[in-house]
Amino acid sequence: MTYQIYSHQQLQLKSIARLKQIYSEIACTAEVSDKRCKDSWVSAIANYQASKIQKLTPAAPDNQALAQAELDNFIADQAQAVAPEPLRIVEISFSHHEYYANDKLVASISHDDNHLTQRWVVMVNDKEVFRANTLMRCDRFICTHYKDGTLPVQEQLATPCTTENQIMAHIFNECQNYGFEILDDGIYNNNGVKLGQVGCTDGNWWVKEGCSDQQHILTRSMMQCDRCRWWTCLLMINPFLMNIY
């Protein structure tokens, strides 16, 4: 009886349940090192298929070189199979995280204050695809389904608009380093004193000092690098940091 030969790439797209079924269908005897790990099932099936091809190779001297070349090509295909890119997480704020593969947005996690129990939500294409009571469960959902190839595909914008989010992520991280808190109406120090606000309107970044309503527009030269962006914002909001810098 003959069975379909699966490439490493084809196996990576299968779920663990389907891999177990394939393992049984081909009467695979290769050991699965970790039955909870998808990669272990993929490796076992791929190694078993490679061994079968080797055993079925004609022993005749005239065909030996051809059969060896076929086996070498098969093994090379397995080795060159590309696994999914690891996801990069950009923390925009405590309540908003974005997941990227290279520079492409894959999914995001947001916090729904209006829900009583499951407040963390996975969003793809601005649509809810999963909801849980902890951030880690949403993280596990994205990573697992992305690796399995079952996560809905995020439609990419013609003109990516992630730069503003990345800048806000820098500002958020630096505020956390100094014990500042970012709320909807501005940035506060650990004594509850409002230091100011940071925002972007039509691509122009601005800051407001303290409780003032006056906006200070940041010039292009001040925005040449990410480090300049968040330091400029923080220094204008809280001049005391000038001494630290």
Coordinates of C-alpha atoms in Angstrom, one line a residue:
M1 CA 0.0 0.0 0.0
T2 CA 1.3 3.5 -0.9
Y3 CA 0.7 6.7 1.1
Q4 CA 1.0 10.3 0.2
I5 CA 4.4 11.9 0.9
Y6 CA 4.0 15.1 2.9
S7 CA 6.6 17.9 2.7
H8 CA 7.8 19.6 5.9
Q9 CA 5.9 22.7 5.0
Q10 CA 2.6 20.8 4.4
L11 CA 3.0 19.1 7.8
Q12 CA 3.6 22.5 9.6
L13 CA 0.2 23.6 8.4
K14 CA -1.6 20.7 9.9
S15 CA -3.1 20.7 13.4
I16 CA -1.8 18.3 16.0
A17 CA -5.0 16.2 15.7
R18 CA -4.5 15.8 11.9
L19 CA -0.8 15.0 12.4
K20 CA -1.7 12.2 14.8
Q21 CA -4.1 10.9 12.2
I22 CA -1.4 11.0 9.5
Y23 CA 1.0 9.3 11.9
S24 CA -1.5 6.4 12.3
E25 CA -2.4 6.3 8.5
I26 CA 1.2 5.7 7.4
A27 CA 1.8 3.3 10.3
C28 CA 4.6 5.5 11.5
T29 CA 7.0 3.9 14.0
A30 CA 9.3 6.9 14.6
E31 CA 9.4 8.0 18.2
V32 CA 7.6 11.3 19.1
S33 CA 9.8 13.0 21.6
D34 CA 7.1 15.2 23.1
K35 CA 3.5 14.3 22.2
R36 CA 2.3 17.8 23.4
C37 CA 4.5 19.5 20.8
K38 CA 3.5 19.9 17.2
D39 CA 7.1 20.1 16.0
S40 CA 7.8 16.6 17.5
W41 CA 5.0 15.0 15.5
V42 CA 6.2 16.8 12.3
S43 CA 9.8 15.6 12.8
A44 CA 8.7 12.0 13.5
I45 CA 6.5 11.8 10.4
A46 CA 9.2 13.5 8.2
N47 CA 12.0 11.2 9.5
Y48 CA 9.8 8.1 9.0
Q49 CA 9.0 9.1 5.4
A50 CA 12.7 9.7 4.7
S51 CA 13.6 6.2 6.0
K52 CA 10.9 4.6 3.9
I53 CA 12.2 6.2 0.7
Q54 CA 15.7 5.0 1.6
K55 CA 14.5 1.4 2.1
L56 CA 12.5 1.3 -1.1
T57 CA 15.5 2.6 -3.2
P58 CA 16.5 0.0 -5.8
A59 CA 19.8 -1.6 -5.0
A60 CA 20.9 -2.0 -8.6
P61 CA 24.2 -0.2 -9.2
D62 CA 22.8 1.6 -12.3
N63 CA 20.0 3.2 -10.2
Q64 CA 21.9 3.7 -7.0
A65 CA 23.2 7.2 -7.8
L66 CA 19.7 8.4 -9.0
A67 CA 18.0 7.0 -6.0
Q68 CA 20.6 8.6 -3.7
A69 CA 20.1 12.0 -5.4
E70 CA 16.3 11.7 -5.0
L71 CA 16.8 10.9 -1.3
D72 CA 19.2 13.8 -0.8
N73 CA 16.8 16.2 -2.5
F74 CA 14.0 15.0 -0.2
I75 CA 16.1 15.5 2.9
A76 CA 17.2 19.0 1.6
D77 CA 13.5 20.0 1.2
Q78 CA 12.8 19.0 4.7
A79 CA 15.8 21.0 6.1
Q80 CA 14.9 24.1 4.0
A81 CA 11.3 24.2 5.1
V82 CA 10.6 27.6 6.6
A83 CA 8.9 27.7 10.0
P84 CA 6.5 30.6 10.7
E85 CA 8.3 33.8 11.7
P86 CA 8.3 34.4 15.5
L87 CA 5.8 37.1 16.5
R88 CA 7.0 40.5 17.8
I89 CA 4.8 42.1 20.4
V90 CA 4.4 45.9 20.6
E91 CA 2.9 47.1 23.9
I92 CA 1.0 50.3 23.0
S93 CA -0.3 50.6 26.5
F94 CA -1.5 48.3 29.4
S95 CA -4.8 47.7 27.6
H96 CA -3.5 47.4 24.0
H97 CA -0.9 45.1 22.5
E98 CA -0.1 44.4 18.8
Y99 CA 1.4 41.3 17.3
Y100 CA 3.6 41.5 14.2
A101 CA 5.3 39.0 11.9
N102 CA 8.2 41.0 10.4
D103 CA 6.5 44.3 9.8
K104 CA 3.0 43.0 9.1
L105 CA 0.3 43.3 11.7
V106 CA -1.1 39.8 12.6
A107 CA -3.5 40.6 15.5
S108 CA -4.1 42.8 18.5
I109 CA -5.3 42.4 22.1
S110 CA -7.4 45.1 23.7
H111 CA -9.2 45.4 27.1
D112 CA -13.0 45.7 27.2
D113 CA -13.9 47.5 30.5
N114 CA -17.6 46.9 29.8
H115 CA -17.4 43.1 30.1
L116 CA -17.8 41.6 33.5
T117 CA -15.5 38.6 33.3
Q118 CA -13.8 38.1 29.9
R119 CA -12.3 41.6 29.3
W120 CA -9.4 40.7 27.1
V121 CA -10.2 40.5 23.4
V122 CA -8.3 39.3 20.4
M123 CA -9.0 41.4 17.3
V124 CA -8.2 40.7 13.6
N125 CA -9.4 43.1 10.9
D126 CA -11.2 45.1 13.6
K127 CA -13.4 42.0 14.4
E128 CA -13.4 40.0 17.7
V129 CA -12.1 36.5 17.2
F130 CA -11.5 35.4 20.8
R131 CA -12.2 36.6 24.3
A132 CA -10.8 35.5 27.7
N133 CA -10.4 36.6 31.3
T134 CA -6.6 36.9 31.1
L135 CA -4.1 38.5 28.8
M136 CA -2.0 35.4 28.7
R137 CA -4.9 33.3 27.3
C138 CA -5.3 35.7 24.5
D139 CA -1.5 35.6 23.9
R140 CA -1.6 31.8 23.8
F141 CA -4.5 31.9 21.4
I142 CA -2.7 34.2 18.9
C143 CA 0.6 32.3 19.0
T144 CA -1.0 28.8 18.8
H145 CA -3.4 29.6 15.9
Y146 CA -0.7 31.6 14.0
K147 CA 1.7 28.7 14.2
D148 CA -1.1 26.3 13.1
G149 CA -2.0 28.6 10.2
T150 CA -5.6 28.8 11.5
L151 CA -5.5 32.4 12.6
P152 CA -7.6 34.7 10.3
V153 CA -5.4 36.7 8.0
Q154 CA -5.0 40.3 8.9
E155 CA -5.6 42.6 5.9
Q156 CA -2.7 45.0 5.6
L157 CA -3.3 48.7 4.9
A158 CA -2.0 50.2 1.7
T159 CA -0.1 52.7 3.9
P160 CA 0.9 51.2 7.2
C161 CA 0.1 53.5 10.2
T162 CA 2.0 51.7 12.9
T163 CA 4.6 54.4 13.4
E164 CA 2.4 56.4 15.7
N165 CA 1.6 53.3 17.8
Q166 CA 5.3 52.5 18.1
I167 CA 6.0 56.0 19.3
M168 CA 3.3 55.8 21.9
A169 CA 4.7 52.4 22.9
H170 CA 8.1 54.1 23.6
I171 CA 6.4 56.9 25.6
F172 CA 4.4 54.3 27.6
N173 CA 7.5 52.3 28.4
E174 CA 9.5 55.3 29.5
C175 CA 6.7 56.6 31.7
Q176 CA 6.5 53.2 33.4
N177 CA 10.3 53.4 34.0
Y178 CA 9.8 56.7 35.9
G179 CA 6.6 55.5 37.7
F180 CA 4.4 57.8 35.6
E181 CA 0.8 56.7 34.7
I182 CA -0.8 57.3 31.3
L183 CA -4.6 57.9 31.6
D184 CA -7.1 58.9 29.0
D185 CA -6.7 62.6 29.9
G186 CA -2.9 62.7 30.3
I187 CA 0.3 61.6 32.1
Y188 CA 0.4 61.7 35.9
N189 CA 3.3 61.2 38.3
N190 CA 3.3 58.9 41.3
N191 CA 1.8 61.7 43.5
G192 CA -1.2 62.0 41.3
V193 CA -0.1 65.3 39.7
K194 CA -0.9 65.7 36.0
L195 CA 2.3 66.4 34.1
G196 CA 0.7 66.9 30.7
Q197 CA -0.5 65.2 27.5
V198 CA 1.0 63.7 24.4
G199 CA -0.8 63.2 21.1
C200 CA -0.8 63.1 17.3
T201 CA -3.2 64.9 15.0
D202 CA -3.0 64.5 11.2
G203 CA 0.6 63.2 11.6
N204 CA 1.7 66.1 13.8
W205 CA 2.9 65.3 17.3
W206 CA 2.1 67.7 20.1
V207 CA 2.4 68.0 23.9
K208 CA 0.5 69.9 26.6
E209 CA 2.2 71.0 29.8
G210 CA 0.4 70.3 33.0
C211 CA -3.3 71.2 32.9
S212 CA -2.7 73.7 30.1
D213 CA -4.9 73.5 26.9
Q214 CA -2.1 74.9 24.8
Q215 CA -0.5 72.5 22.4
H216 CA 3.2 72.6 21.6
I217 CA 3.9 71.2 18.1
L218 CA 7.0 69.1 17.8
T219 CA 9.1 70.1 14.7
R220 CA 10.4 67.6 12.1
S221 CA 14.0 68.0 13.3
M222 CA 12.9 67.1 16.8
M223 CA 11.3 63.9 15.6
Q224 CA 14.2 62.4 13.6
C225 CA 14.5 59.3 15.8
D226 CA 12.4 57.3 18.2
R227 CA 14.6 58.2 21.1
C228 CA 14.2 61.9 20.3
R229 CA 10.4 61.5 20.1
W230 CA 9.8 60.2 23.6
W231 CA 12.5 62.3 25.2
T232 CA 11.2 65.5 23.7
C233 CA 7.7 64.7 24.8
L234 CA 8.8 63.9 28.4
L235 CA 11.1 66.9 28.7
M236 CA 8.4 69.3 27.5
I237 CA 5.9 67.8 29.9
N238 CA 8.3 67.6 32.9
P239 CA 11.3 69.9 32.7
F240 CA 12.7 68.2 35.8
L241 CA 13.8 65.3 33.7
M242 CA 16.2 67.6 31.9
N243 CA 18.6 67.1 34.8
I244 CA 18.3 63.3 34.4
Y245 CA 18.9 63.4 30.7

